[in-house]
């Protein structure tokens, strides 16, 4: 059972475009939704995260939109740059247990062309 | 601080051989995790540890064993490697006092089983 569904699998945009990556979850106990960014040959790194008490969070050019009733959240990258080319993973967890494990989506490979 | 380090970076095994992957963190984190990453599958949790001397199974634990004898180290063992275990393995750690559920990832170990 895939608890976090991510789409699309891959995405190509031109520099300056606004790629959007979508995720949907099933477990209503999830209360923390991070996005991780991974460059080739590197480990994933936390990019931005949101809790379900807010509908949007912005950090620089990155924005998470969250729809609790639809159990969906998405990542928007404003004014995308070639340096944003990477694989992006959404994830979800239930933080009520301190060690709470992350359930990841399958990832989206983003290419921003110059 | 080195953060999360993994040893080795690359390894090739023959079917049936055994090996141990070492993860070390210098952030005094309580929680540590082992994931595997396969193309199109995202990151899947193998085992995790909530503290020294404790381990628990994740989503895909079969064929792997782990140990956490010291707080800073988390070992992943393959007793009899199989081609299905060809993957990139990532270790991560998280502090108990983290305001969010951020996990810090190592650079990965690329394992090929022939």
PDB file of N, CA and C in Angstrom, chain A residues 9 32 36 38 41-44 46 51 57 89 93 95 98-102 104-107, chain B residues 31 33 35 37 40-43 45 48 50 90 94 99-108:
ATOM      1  N   UNK A   9       6.350  11.843 -12.383  1.00  0.00           N
ATOM      2  CA  UNK A   9       7.632  11.160 -12.182  1.00  0.00           C
ATOM      3  C   UNK A   9       8.781  12.023 -12.640  1.00  0.00           C
ATOM      4  N   UNK A  32       2.990  15.918   9.581  1.00  0.00           N
ATOM      5  CA  UNK A  32       4.209  16.636   9.198  1.00  0.00           C
ATOM      6  C   UNK A  32       4.536  16.232   7.781  1.00  0.00           C
ATOM      7  N   UNK A  36      12.053  16.874   0.387  1.00  0.00           N
ATOM      8  CA  UNK A  36      13.497  16.706   0.348  1.00  0.00           C
ATOM      9  C   UNK A  36      13.983  16.895  -1.091  1.00  0.00           C
ATOM     10  N   UNK A  38      17.259  16.182  -3.689  1.00  0.00           N
ATOM     11  CA  UNK A  38      18.437  15.318  -3.837  1.00  0.00           C
ATOM     12  C   UNK A  38      19.132  15.591  -5.157  1.00  0.00           C
ATOM     13  N   UNK A  41      24.211  11.754  -6.855  1.00  0.00           N
ATOM     14  CA  UNK A  41      25.359  11.324  -6.070  1.00  0.00           C
ATOM     15  C   UNK A  41      25.373  11.821  -4.636  1.00  0.00           C
ATOM     16  N   UNK A  42      24.308  12.478  -4.209  1.00  0.00           N
ATOM     17  CA  UNK A  42      24.238  13.027  -2.859  1.00  0.00           C
ATOM     18  C   UNK A  42      23.060  12.425  -2.101  1.00  0.00           C
ATOM     19  N   UNK A  43      23.078  12.611  -0.786  1.00  0.00           N
ATOM     20  CA  UNK A  43      21.928  12.215  -0.004  1.00  0.00           C
ATOM     21  C   UNK A  43      20.850  13.284  -0.047  1.00  0.00           C
ATOM     22  N   UNK A  44      19.601  12.903   0.234  1.00  0.00           N
ATOM     23  CA  UNK A  44      18.525  13.904   0.272  1.00  0.00           C
ATOM     24  C   UNK A  44      18.766  14.906   1.384  1.00  0.00           C
ATOM     25  N   UNK A  46      16.662  18.201   3.544  1.00  0.00           N
ATOM     26  CA  UNK A  46      15.384  18.865   3.772  1.00  0.00           C
ATOM     27  C   UNK A  46      15.344  20.214   3.067  1.00  0.00           C
ATOM     28  N   UNK A  51       3.176  21.851   8.436  1.00  0.00           N
ATOM     29  CA  UNK A  51       2.247  21.132   9.309  1.00  0.00           C
ATOM     30  C   UNK A  51       0.822  21.460   8.867  1.00  0.00           C
ATOM     31  N   UNK A  57       3.113  27.581   2.984  1.00  0.00           N
ATOM     32  CA  UNK A  57       4.365  28.004   3.604  1.00  0.00           C
ATOM     33  C   UNK A  57       5.347  28.347   2.508  1.00  0.00           C
ATOM     34  N   UNK A  89      11.526  14.745  -3.388  1.00  0.00           N
ATOM     35  CA  UNK A  89      10.702  13.747  -2.716  1.00  0.00           C
ATOM     36  C   UNK A  89       9.774  14.440  -1.719  1.00  0.00           C
ATOM     37  N   UNK A  93       4.803  12.101   7.895  1.00  0.00           N
ATOM     38  CA  UNK A  93       5.022  11.320   9.114  1.00  0.00           C
ATOM     39  C   UNK A  93       4.025  11.707  10.191  1.00  0.00           C
ATOM     40  N   UNK A  95       4.187  12.642  13.889  1.00  0.00           N
ATOM     41  CA  UNK A  95       5.224  13.052  14.836  1.00  0.00           C
ATOM     42  C   UNK A  95       4.845  12.811  16.298  1.00  0.00           C
ATOM     43  N   UNK A  98       8.113  10.316  19.040  1.00  0.00           N
ATOM     44  CA  UNK A  98       9.279  11.155  18.805  1.00  0.00           C
ATOM     45  C   UNK A  98      10.198  10.662  17.715  1.00  0.00           C
ATOM     46  N   UNK A  99      10.218   9.343  17.516  1.00  0.00           N
ATOM     47  CA  UNK A  99      11.128   8.803  16.527  1.00  0.00           C
ATOM     48  C   UNK A  99      10.493   8.757  15.154  1.00  0.00           C
ATOM     49  N   UNK A 100       9.301   9.316  15.021  1.00  0.00           N
ATOM     50  CA  UNK A 100       8.426   9.122  13.876  1.00  0.00           C
ATOM     51  C   UNK A 100       9.161   8.938  12.551  1.00  0.00           C
ATOM     52  N   UNK A 101       8.820   7.871  11.885  1.00  0.00           N
ATOM     53  CA  UNK A 101       9.460   7.543  10.616  1.00  0.00           C
ATOM     54  C   UNK A 101       8.797   8.316   9.494  1.00  0.00           C
ATOM     55  N   UNK A 102       9.548   8.525   8.430  1.00  0.00           N
ATOM     56  CA  UNK A 102       9.058   9.223   7.245  1.00  0.00           C
ATOM     57  C   UNK A 102       8.622   8.214   6.187  1.00  0.00           C
ATOM     58  N   UNK A 104       8.007   8.143   2.244  1.00  0.00           N
ATOM     59  CA  UNK A 104       8.359   8.972   1.096  1.00  0.00           C
ATOM     60  C   UNK A 104       7.513   8.648  -0.121  1.00  0.00           C
ATOM     61  N   UNK A 105       7.281   9.657  -0.955  1.00  0.00           N
ATOM     62  CA  UNK A 105       6.780   9.436  -2.293  1.00  0.00           C
ATOM     63  C   UNK A 105       7.895   8.889  -3.167  1.00  0.00           C
ATOM     64  N   UNK A 106       7.564   8.541  -4.410  1.00  0.00           N
ATOM     65  CA  UNK A 106       8.548   7.889  -5.266  1.00  0.00           C
ATOM     66  C   UNK A 106       9.510   8.859  -5.939  1.00  0.00           C
ATOM     67  N   UNK A 107       9.265  10.133  -5.819  1.00  0.00           N
ATOM     68  CA  UNK A 107      10.209  11.108  -6.330  1.00  0.00           C
ATOM     69  C   UNK A 107       9.822  11.685  -7.682  1.00  0.00           C
TER      70      UNK A 107
ATOM     71  N   UNK B  31      17.977   9.185  17.219  1.00  0.00           N
ATOM     72  CA  UNK B  31      17.317   8.304  16.273  1.00  0.00           C
ATOM     73  C   UNK B  31      18.150   8.153  15.012  1.00  0.00           C
ATOM     74  N   UNK B  33      18.361   5.819  11.103  1.00  0.00           N
ATOM     75  CA  UNK B  33      17.533   5.102  10.131  1.00  0.00           C
ATOM     76  C   UNK B  33      18.394   4.582   8.986  1.00  0.00           C
ATOM     77  N   UNK B  35      17.780   3.455   4.942  1.00  0.00           N
ATOM     78  CA  UNK B  35      16.873   3.404   3.807  1.00  0.00           C
ATOM     79  C   UNK B  35      17.594   2.771   2.626  1.00  0.00           C
ATOM     80  N   UNK B  37      17.329   3.085  -1.716  1.00  0.00           N
ATOM     81  CA  UNK B  37      16.748   3.874  -2.790  1.00  0.00           C
ATOM     82  C   UNK B  37      16.936   3.135  -4.095  1.00  0.00           C
ATOM     83  N   UNK B  40      12.732   4.833  -9.289  1.00  0.00           N
ATOM     84  CA  UNK B  40      11.279   4.836  -9.355  1.00  0.00           C
ATOM     85  C   UNK B  40      10.574   4.355  -8.108  1.00  0.00           C
ATOM     86  N   UNK B  41      11.332   4.071  -7.048  1.00  0.00           N
ATOM     87  CA  UNK B  41      10.724   3.526  -5.820  1.00  0.00           C
ATOM     88  C   UNK B  41      10.837   4.474  -4.642  1.00  0.00           C
ATOM     89  N   UNK B  42      11.514   5.563  -4.805  1.00  0.00           N
ATOM     90  CA  UNK B  42      11.678   6.467  -3.676  1.00  0.00           C
ATOM     91  C   UNK B  42      12.624   5.889  -2.635  1.00  0.00           C
ATOM     92  N   UNK B  43      12.476   6.336  -1.411  1.00  0.00           N
ATOM     93  CA  UNK B  43      13.276   5.840  -0.295  1.00  0.00           C
ATOM     94  C   UNK B  43      12.396   4.951   0.572  1.00  0.00           C
ATOM     95  N   UNK B  45      12.216   2.554   4.055  1.00  0.00           N
ATOM     96  CA  UNK B  45      12.853   2.342   5.343  1.00  0.00           C
ATOM     97  C   UNK B  45      13.115   0.854   5.581  1.00  0.00           C
ATOM     98  N   UNK B  48      15.254   0.941  11.791  1.00  0.00           N
ATOM     99  CA  UNK B  48      15.585   2.177  12.476  1.00  0.00           C
ATOM    100  C   UNK B  48      15.882   1.886  13.943  1.00  0.00           C
ATOM    101  N   UNK B  50      15.789   3.825  17.918  1.00  0.00           N
ATOM    102  CA  UNK B  50      15.382   4.970  18.728  1.00  0.00           C
ATOM    103  C   UNK B  50      16.375   5.244  19.850  1.00  0.00           C
ATOM    104  N   UNK B  90      21.056   4.608   2.155  1.00  0.00           N
ATOM    105  CA  UNK B  90      21.240   5.864   2.869  1.00  0.00           C
ATOM    106  C   UNK B  90      20.957   5.679   4.345  1.00  0.00           C
ATOM    107  N   UNK B  94      18.273  11.756  13.411  1.00  0.00           N
ATOM    108  CA  UNK B  94      17.389  12.829  13.862  1.00  0.00           C
ATOM    109  C   UNK B  94      17.535  12.988  15.362  1.00  0.00           C
ATOM    110  N   UNK B  99      12.899  20.603  16.389  1.00  0.00           N
ATOM    111  CA  UNK B  99      11.583  21.246  16.348  1.00  0.00           C
ATOM    112  C   UNK B  99      10.683  20.647  15.293  1.00  0.00           C
ATOM    113  N   UNK B 100      11.263  20.202  14.260  1.00  0.00           N
ATOM    114  CA  UNK B 100      10.513  19.469  13.265  1.00  0.00           C
ATOM    115  C   UNK B 100      11.158  18.108  13.132  1.00  0.00           C
ATOM    116  N   UNK B 101      10.597  17.333  12.238  1.00  0.00           N
ATOM    117  CA  UNK B 101      11.036  15.953  12.128  1.00  0.00           C
ATOM    118  C   UNK B 101      12.177  15.793  11.144  1.00  0.00           C
ATOM    119  N   UNK B 102      13.095  16.782  11.087  1.00  0.00           N
ATOM    120  CA  UNK B 102      14.121  16.746  10.063  1.00  0.00           C
ATOM    121  C   UNK B 102      15.072  15.601  10.275  1.00  0.00           C
ATOM    122  N   UNK B 103      15.241  14.815   9.259  1.00  0.00           N
ATOM    123  CA  UNK B 103      16.252  13.774   9.249  1.00  0.00           C
ATOM    124  C   UNK B 103      17.416  14.251   8.394  1.00  0.00           C
ATOM    125  N   UNK B 104      18.622  14.007   8.888  1.00  0.00           N
ATOM    126  CA  UNK B 104      19.838  14.373   8.178  1.00  0.00           C
ATOM    127  C   UNK B 104      20.408  13.109   7.528  1.00  0.00           C
ATOM    128  N   UNK B 105      20.647  13.190   6.228  1.00  0.00           N
ATOM    129  CA  UNK B 105      21.071  12.018   5.480  1.00  0.00           C
ATOM    130  C   UNK B 105      22.575  12.013   5.223  1.00  0.00           C
ATOM    131  N   UNK B 106      23.126  10.809   5.150  1.00  0.00           N
ATOM    132  CA  UNK B 106      24.495  10.630   4.715  1.00  0.00           C
ATOM    133  C   UNK B 106      24.589  10.635   3.202  1.00  0.00           C
ATOM    134  N   UNK B 107      25.812  10.488   2.659  1.00  0.00           N
ATOM    135  CA  UNK B 107      26.014  10.566   1.203  1.00  0.00           C
ATOM    136  C   UNK B 107      25.656   9.298   0.451  1.00  0.00           C
ATOM    137  N   UNK B 108      25.400   8.209   1.169  1.00  0.00           N
ATOM    138  CA  UNK B 108      24.977   6.982   0.509  1.00  0.00           C
ATOM    139  C   UNK B 108      26.098   5.985   0.252  1.00  0.00           C
TER     140      UNK B 108
END
